């Protein structure tokens, strides 16, 4: 005669099944949440497309794009803003190549500094919002691979040796970098986004950028700050 299965075994089996079903339900719920969030973010960026159709007039029409993004797209991230500007710059009929730098404005003047040919870059400072800097290179697309590698290596060497904290640091640095027409420093903790437009085949062009640690010039001790150094090709 077949013995009845103990009740506790049956109960344990049911409990295991319930746990599996609950786990599957939680997994499905989290997957749905992530998908919904991603779709919402994409929709947000898509809805921010600029309704501008402009000719390439520097700096007038580039400033119009920057101003539009500042006024109408504060609900997206700095990287989203950089991508929006990149998209518009790539619509221009030009061989110029651009750096787009977007980062938080928190009021500290020491968190960012720029130096270079004033005809080749524009800045937009917006307290409580974000700052935007656009640099344009005239010769990046037509220059040699050797020149492109050279400016990349120059930036890497500077960052490997660490930045010295000094007022005229950028002006001195750019003098030692061949073919450079722009140099910038942005503190890394400002939610920095750097994008390139028209720099085909070189994602970090026109020029190069890298992370650098800052040191005091007399003691060589770290200041505790980390910056992003951007160098623009002529």
mmCIF file of C-alpha atoms in Angstrom:
data_model
loop_
_atom_site.group_PDB
_atom_site.id
_atom_site.type_symbol
_atom_site.label_atom_id
_atom_site.label_comp_id
_atom_site.label_asym_id
_atom_site.label_seq_id
_atom_site.Cartn_x
_atom_site.Cartn_y
_atom_site.Cartn_z
ATOM 1 C CA UNK A 1 0.000 0.000 0.000
ATOM 2 C CA UNK A 2 1.418 3.430 -1.045
ATOM 3 C CA UNK A 3 2.182 5.764 1.809
ATOM 4 C CA UNK A 4 0.840 9.321 1.786
ATOM 5 C CA UNK A 5 3.459 12.074 1.222
ATOM 6 C CA UNK A 6 4.098 14.008 4.433
ATOM 7 C CA UNK A 7 2.191 17.298 4.634
ATOM 8 C CA UNK A 8 5.337 19.303 5.407
ATOM 9 C CA UNK A 9 6.934 18.248 2.098
ATOM 10 C CA UNK A 10 3.874 19.439 0.211
ATOM 11 C CA UNK A 11 3.909 22.765 2.074
ATOM 12 C CA UNK A 12 7.632 23.302 1.379
ATOM 13 C CA UNK A 13 7.048 22.624 -2.294
ATOM 14 C CA UNK A 14 4.279 25.233 -2.415
ATOM 15 C CA UNK A 15 6.440 27.776 -0.615
ATOM 16 C CA UNK A 16 9.250 27.243 -3.118
ATOM 17 C CA UNK A 17 6.850 27.745 -6.010
ATOM 18 C CA UNK A 18 5.523 30.952 -4.457
ATOM 19 C CA UNK A 19 9.067 32.306 -4.014
ATOM 20 C CA UNK A 20 9.883 31.559 -7.647
ATOM 21 C CA UNK A 21 6.712 33.304 -8.837
ATOM 22 C CA UNK A 22 7.419 36.341 -6.639
ATOM 23 C CA UNK A 23 10.991 36.495 -7.967
ATOM 24 C CA UNK A 24 9.776 36.374 -11.565
ATOM 25 C CA UNK A 25 7.208 39.092 -10.837
ATOM 26 C CA UNK A 26 9.853 41.376 -9.289
ATOM 27 C CA UNK A 27 12.203 40.786 -12.229
ATOM 28 C CA UNK A 28 9.454 41.631 -14.722
ATOM 29 C CA UNK A 29 8.534 44.750 -12.760
ATOM 30 C CA UNK A 30 12.127 46.011 -12.607
ATOM 31 C CA UNK A 31 12.650 45.309 -16.320
ATOM 32 C CA UNK A 32 9.503 47.236 -17.159
ATOM 33 C CA UNK A 33 10.647 50.130 -14.966
ATOM 34 C CA UNK A 34 14.058 50.339 -16.648
ATOM 35 C CA UNK A 35 12.511 50.151 -20.104
ATOM 36 C CA UNK A 36 9.975 52.842 -19.240
ATOM 37 C CA UNK A 37 12.696 55.126 -17.831
ATOM 38 C CA UNK A 38 14.865 54.662 -20.941
ATOM 39 C CA UNK A 39 11.950 55.402 -23.266
ATOM 40 C CA UNK A 40 11.043 58.489 -21.250
ATOM 41 C CA UNK A 41 14.632 59.776 -21.452
ATOM 42 C CA UNK A 42 14.810 59.148 -25.203
ATOM 43 C CA UNK A 43 11.461 60.864 -25.698
ATOM 44 C CA UNK A 44 12.666 63.799 -23.613
ATOM 45 C CA UNK A 45 15.761 64.248 -25.754
ATOM 46 C CA UNK A 46 13.843 63.709 -28.991
ATOM 47 C CA UNK A 47 11.327 66.376 -28.004
ATOM 48 C CA UNK A 48 14.222 68.791 -27.474
ATOM 49 C CA UNK A 49 15.277 68.853 -31.119
ATOM 50 C CA UNK A 50 16.052 72.389 -32.172
ATOM 51 C CA UNK A 51 13.544 73.939 -34.561
ATOM 52 C CA UNK A 52 16.368 75.995 -36.063
ATOM 53 C CA UNK A 53 17.582 75.799 -39.647
ATOM 54 C CA UNK A 54 20.530 78.129 -39.822
ATOM 55 C CA UNK A 55 23.395 78.863 -42.173
ATOM 56 C CA UNK A 56 26.917 78.562 -40.860
ATOM 57 C CA UNK A 57 27.723 82.042 -39.589
ATOM 58 C CA UNK A 58 30.361 82.102 -36.844
ATOM 59 C CA UNK A 59 29.836 83.013 -34.098
ATOM 60 C CA UNK A 60 26.341 84.475 -34.546
ATOM 61 C CA UNK A 61 24.354 81.368 -35.444
ATOM 62 C CA UNK A 62 26.377 79.064 -33.209
ATOM 63 C CA UNK A 63 25.492 81.345 -30.284
ATOM 64 C CA UNK A 64 21.830 81.089 -31.287
ATOM 65 C CA UNK A 65 22.010 77.309 -30.948
ATOM 66 C CA UNK A 66 23.737 77.551 -27.577
ATOM 67 C CA UNK A 67 21.213 80.101 -26.282
ATOM 68 C CA UNK A 68 18.304 77.960 -27.436
ATOM 69 C CA UNK A 69 19.631 74.907 -25.619
ATOM 70 C CA UNK A 70 20.206 76.916 -22.434
ATOM 71 C CA UNK A 71 16.697 78.365 -22.460
ATOM 72 C CA UNK A 72 14.728 75.308 -23.560
ATOM 73 C CA UNK A 73 16.582 72.165 -22.565
ATOM 74 C CA UNK A 74 17.327 72.412 -18.854
ATOM 75 C CA UNK A 75 15.313 69.239 -18.191
ATOM 76 C CA UNK A 76 17.987 67.032 -19.788
ATOM 77 C CA UNK A 77 21.564 66.153 -18.801
ATOM 78 C CA UNK A 78 24.728 67.991 -19.818
ATOM 79 C CA UNK A 79 25.579 65.154 -22.178
ATOM 80 C CA UNK A 80 22.128 65.400 -23.773
ATOM 81 C CA UNK A 81 22.705 69.122 -24.324
ATOM 82 C CA UNK A 82 26.104 68.444 -25.871
ATOM 83 C CA UNK A 83 24.559 65.896 -28.249
ATOM 84 C CA UNK A 84 21.808 68.336 -29.243
ATOM 85 C CA UNK A 85 24.382 71.011 -30.069
ATOM 86 C CA UNK A 86 26.559 68.490 -31.904
ATOM 87 C CA UNK A 87 23.615 67.465 -34.077
ATOM 88 C CA UNK A 88 22.950 71.067 -35.087
ATOM 89 C CA UNK A 89 26.613 71.870 -35.756
ATOM 90 C CA UNK A 90 26.859 68.867 -38.061
ATOM 91 C CA UNK A 91 24.055 70.312 -40.183
ATOM 92 C CA UNK A 92 26.271 73.241 -41.156
ATOM 93 C CA UNK A 93 27.949 73.230 -44.549
ATOM 94 C CA UNK A 94 31.529 73.576 -43.318
ATOM 95 C CA UNK A 95 34.787 71.667 -42.995
ATOM 96 C CA UNK A 96 35.363 73.129 -39.518
ATOM 97 C CA UNK A 97 35.508 70.612 -36.674
ATOM 98 C CA UNK A 98 34.087 71.459 -33.255
ATOM 99 C CA UNK A 99 34.548 70.742 -29.579
ATOM 100 C CA UNK A 100 31.373 71.079 -27.504
ATOM 101 C CA UNK A 101 32.003 71.402 -23.756
ATOM 102 C CA UNK A 102 29.053 71.443 -21.353
ATOM 103 C CA UNK A 103 29.403 71.470 -17.566
ATOM 104 C CA UNK A 104 27.647 72.642 -14.397
ATOM 105 C CA UNK A 105 27.917 76.255 -13.303
ATOM 106 C CA UNK A 106 28.346 76.340 -9.533
ATOM 107 C CA UNK A 107 29.780 79.829 -9.254
ATOM 108 C CA UNK A 108 33.422 78.947 -8.574
ATOM 109 C CA UNK A 109 35.719 80.805 -10.965
ATOM 110 C CA UNK A 110 38.633 78.437 -10.321
ATOM 111 C CA UNK A 111 36.694 75.443 -11.617
ATOM 112 C CA UNK A 112 37.232 76.425 -15.258
ATOM 113 C CA UNK A 113 39.608 78.484 -17.396
ATOM 114 C CA UNK A 114 40.251 78.873 -21.121
ATOM 115 C CA UNK A 115 42.870 80.480 -23.317
ATOM 116 C CA UNK A 116 43.396 80.653 -27.061
ATOM 117 C CA UNK A 117 42.564 82.405 -30.300
ATOM 118 C CA UNK A 118 39.465 84.481 -29.500
ATOM 119 C CA UNK A 119 38.219 84.070 -33.079
ATOM 120 C CA UNK A 120 37.939 80.316 -32.652
ATOM 121 C CA UNK A 121 35.960 79.783 -29.459
ATOM 122 C CA UNK A 122 32.902 81.118 -27.672
ATOM 123 C CA UNK A 123 31.797 80.784 -24.056
ATOM 124 C CA UNK A 124 28.392 80.951 -22.415
ATOM 125 C CA UNK A 125 28.275 81.232 -18.606
ATOM 126 C CA UNK A 126 24.896 80.673 -16.988
ATOM 127 C CA UNK A 127 24.761 80.800 -13.158
ATOM 128 C CA UNK A 128 22.540 78.122 -11.686
ATOM 129 C CA UNK A 129 22.408 76.267 -14.994
ATOM 130 C CA UNK A 130 25.292 75.038 -17.130
ATOM 131 C CA UNK A 131 28.208 76.577 -19.002
ATOM 132 C CA UNK A 132 28.844 75.850 -22.669
ATOM 133 C CA UNK A 133 32.062 76.361 -24.618
ATOM 134 C CA UNK A 134 32.380 75.783 -28.370
ATOM 135 C CA UNK A 135 35.749 75.622 -30.119
ATOM 136 C CA UNK A 136 36.213 75.341 -33.881
ATOM 137 C CA UNK A 137 39.262 74.012 -35.705
ATOM 138 C CA UNK A 138 39.875 74.973 -39.323
ATOM 139 C CA UNK A 139 42.517 72.391 -40.253
ATOM 140 C CA UNK A 140 41.783 69.216 -38.276
ATOM 141 C CA UNK A 141 40.203 67.302 -41.145
ATOM 142 C CA UNK A 142 42.942 68.174 -43.632
ATOM 143 C CA UNK A 143 45.988 67.722 -41.408
ATOM 144 C CA UNK A 144 48.324 64.738 -41.338
ATOM 145 C CA UNK A 145 48.040 61.728 -39.074
ATOM 146 C CA UNK A 146 51.435 62.640 -37.622
ATOM 147 C CA UNK A 147 50.176 66.061 -36.512
ATOM 148 C CA UNK A 148 47.080 64.509 -34.942
ATOM 149 C CA UNK A 149 49.158 61.938 -33.075
ATOM 150 C CA UNK A 150 51.546 64.655 -31.947
ATOM 151 C CA UNK A 151 48.903 66.788 -30.219
ATOM 152 C CA UNK A 152 47.439 63.667 -28.601
ATOM 153 C CA UNK A 153 50.839 62.702 -27.210
ATOM 154 C CA UNK A 154 51.521 66.253 -25.995
ATOM 155 C CA UNK A 155 48.337 66.248 -23.926
ATOM 156 C CA UNK A 156 49.073 62.800 -22.513
ATOM 157 C CA UNK A 157 52.565 63.912 -21.461
ATOM 158 C CA UNK A 158 51.226 67.026 -19.708
ATOM 159 C CA UNK A 159 48.653 64.987 -17.798
ATOM 160 C CA UNK A 160 51.183 62.304 -16.884
ATOM 161 C CA UNK A 161 53.452 64.964 -15.347
ATOM 162 C CA UNK A 162 50.460 66.530 -13.536
ATOM 163 C CA UNK A 163 49.285 70.140 -13.721
ATOM 164 C CA UNK A 164 50.959 72.843 -11.683
ATOM 165 C CA UNK A 165 48.606 75.277 -9.942
ATOM 166 C CA UNK A 166 49.590 78.725 -11.242
ATOM 167 C CA UNK A 167 47.711 81.778 -12.593
ATOM 168 C CA UNK A 168 49.351 81.866 -16.023
ATOM 169 C CA UNK A 169 49.494 78.100 -16.436
ATOM 170 C CA UNK A 170 47.389 77.812 -19.592
ATOM 171 C CA UNK A 171 49.198 80.566 -21.460
ATOM 172 C CA UNK A 172 52.526 78.893 -20.766
ATOM 173 C CA UNK A 173 51.238 75.428 -21.592
ATOM 174 C CA UNK A 174 49.867 76.286 -25.018
ATOM 175 C CA UNK A 175 53.198 77.784 -26.097
ATOM 176 C CA UNK A 176 54.767 74.345 -25.820
ATOM 177 C CA UNK A 177 52.105 72.478 -27.816
ATOM 178 C CA UNK A 178 52.618 72.471 -31.559
ATOM 179 C CA UNK A 179 49.638 73.581 -33.690
ATOM 180 C CA UNK A 180 47.437 74.314 -30.639
ATOM 181 C CA UNK A 181 45.083 77.310 -30.778
ATOM 182 C CA UNK A 182 42.947 76.585 -27.729
ATOM 183 C CA UNK A 183 43.448 75.181 -24.259
ATOM 184 C CA UNK A 184 40.909 74.699 -21.503
ATOM 185 C CA UNK A 185 40.613 73.306 -17.992
ATOM 186 C CA UNK A 186 37.348 72.187 -16.410
ATOM 187 C CA UNK A 187 37.114 70.643 -12.956
ATOM 188 C CA UNK A 188 36.004 67.051 -13.386
ATOM 189 C CA UNK A 189 33.288 67.153 -10.701
ATOM 190 C CA UNK A 190 31.176 69.580 -12.765
ATOM 191 C CA UNK A 191 29.324 66.807 -14.667
ATOM 192 C CA UNK A 192 31.490 67.562 -17.698
ATOM 193 C CA UNK A 193 30.470 66.411 -21.163
ATOM 194 C CA UNK A 194 32.826 66.857 -24.117
ATOM 195 C CA UNK A 195 31.586 66.029 -27.591
ATOM 196 C CA UNK A 196 33.050 66.445 -31.061
ATOM 197 C CA UNK A 197 31.266 67.415 -34.264
ATOM 198 C CA UNK A 198 32.660 66.560 -37.724
ATOM 199 C CA UNK A 199 35.717 64.803 -36.252
ATOM 200 C CA UNK A 200 35.262 61.649 -38.279
ATOM 201 C CA UNK A 201 37.527 58.795 -37.226
ATOM 202 C CA UNK A 202 38.852 60.681 -34.183
ATOM 203 C CA UNK A 203 36.317 60.694 -31.362
ATOM 204 C CA UNK A 204 38.430 63.042 -29.213
ATOM 205 C CA UNK A 205 39.223 65.530 -31.965
ATOM 206 C CA UNK A 206 39.787 68.279 -33.000
ATOM 207 C CA UNK A 207 42.848 67.914 -30.797
ATOM 208 C CA UNK A 208 42.833 65.846 -27.620
ATOM 209 C CA UNK A 209 41.541 65.890 -24.052
ATOM 210 C CA UNK A 210 42.398 63.937 -20.944
ATOM 211 C CA UNK A 211 42.036 63.878 -17.150
ATOM 212 C CA UNK A 212 44.775 65.533 -15.083
ATOM 213 C CA UNK A 213 45.648 65.827 -11.397
ATOM 214 C CA UNK A 214 46.638 69.248 -10.068
ATOM 215 C CA UNK A 215 49.686 69.792 -7.841
ATOM 216 C CA UNK A 216 51.169 72.750 -5.976
ATOM 217 C CA UNK A 217 54.207 74.014 -7.963
ATOM 218 C CA UNK A 218 56.489 74.387 -4.931
ATOM 219 C CA UNK A 219 55.818 71.131 -3.057
ATOM 220 C CA UNK A 220 54.457 68.978 -5.929
ATOM 221 C CA UNK A 221 51.785 67.775 -3.518
ATOM 222 C CA UNK A 222 48.311 67.112 -4.877
ATOM 223 C CA UNK A 223 45.762 69.891 -4.411
ATOM 224 C CA UNK A 224 42.946 67.340 -4.293
ATOM 225 C CA UNK A 225 41.418 68.580 -7.537
ATOM 226 C CA UNK A 226 41.083 66.710 -10.808
ATOM 227 C CA UNK A 227 40.623 68.555 -14.089
ATOM 228 C CA UNK A 228 39.924 67.751 -17.707
ATOM 229 C CA UNK A 229 42.482 69.340 -20.021
ATOM 230 C CA UNK A 230 41.256 70.125 -23.542
ATOM 231 C CA UNK A 231 43.647 71.204 -26.298
ATOM 232 C CA UNK A 232 42.263 72.306 -29.663
ATOM 233 C CA UNK A 233 44.123 71.912 -32.947
ATOM 234 C CA UNK A 234 44.540 75.034 -35.105
#
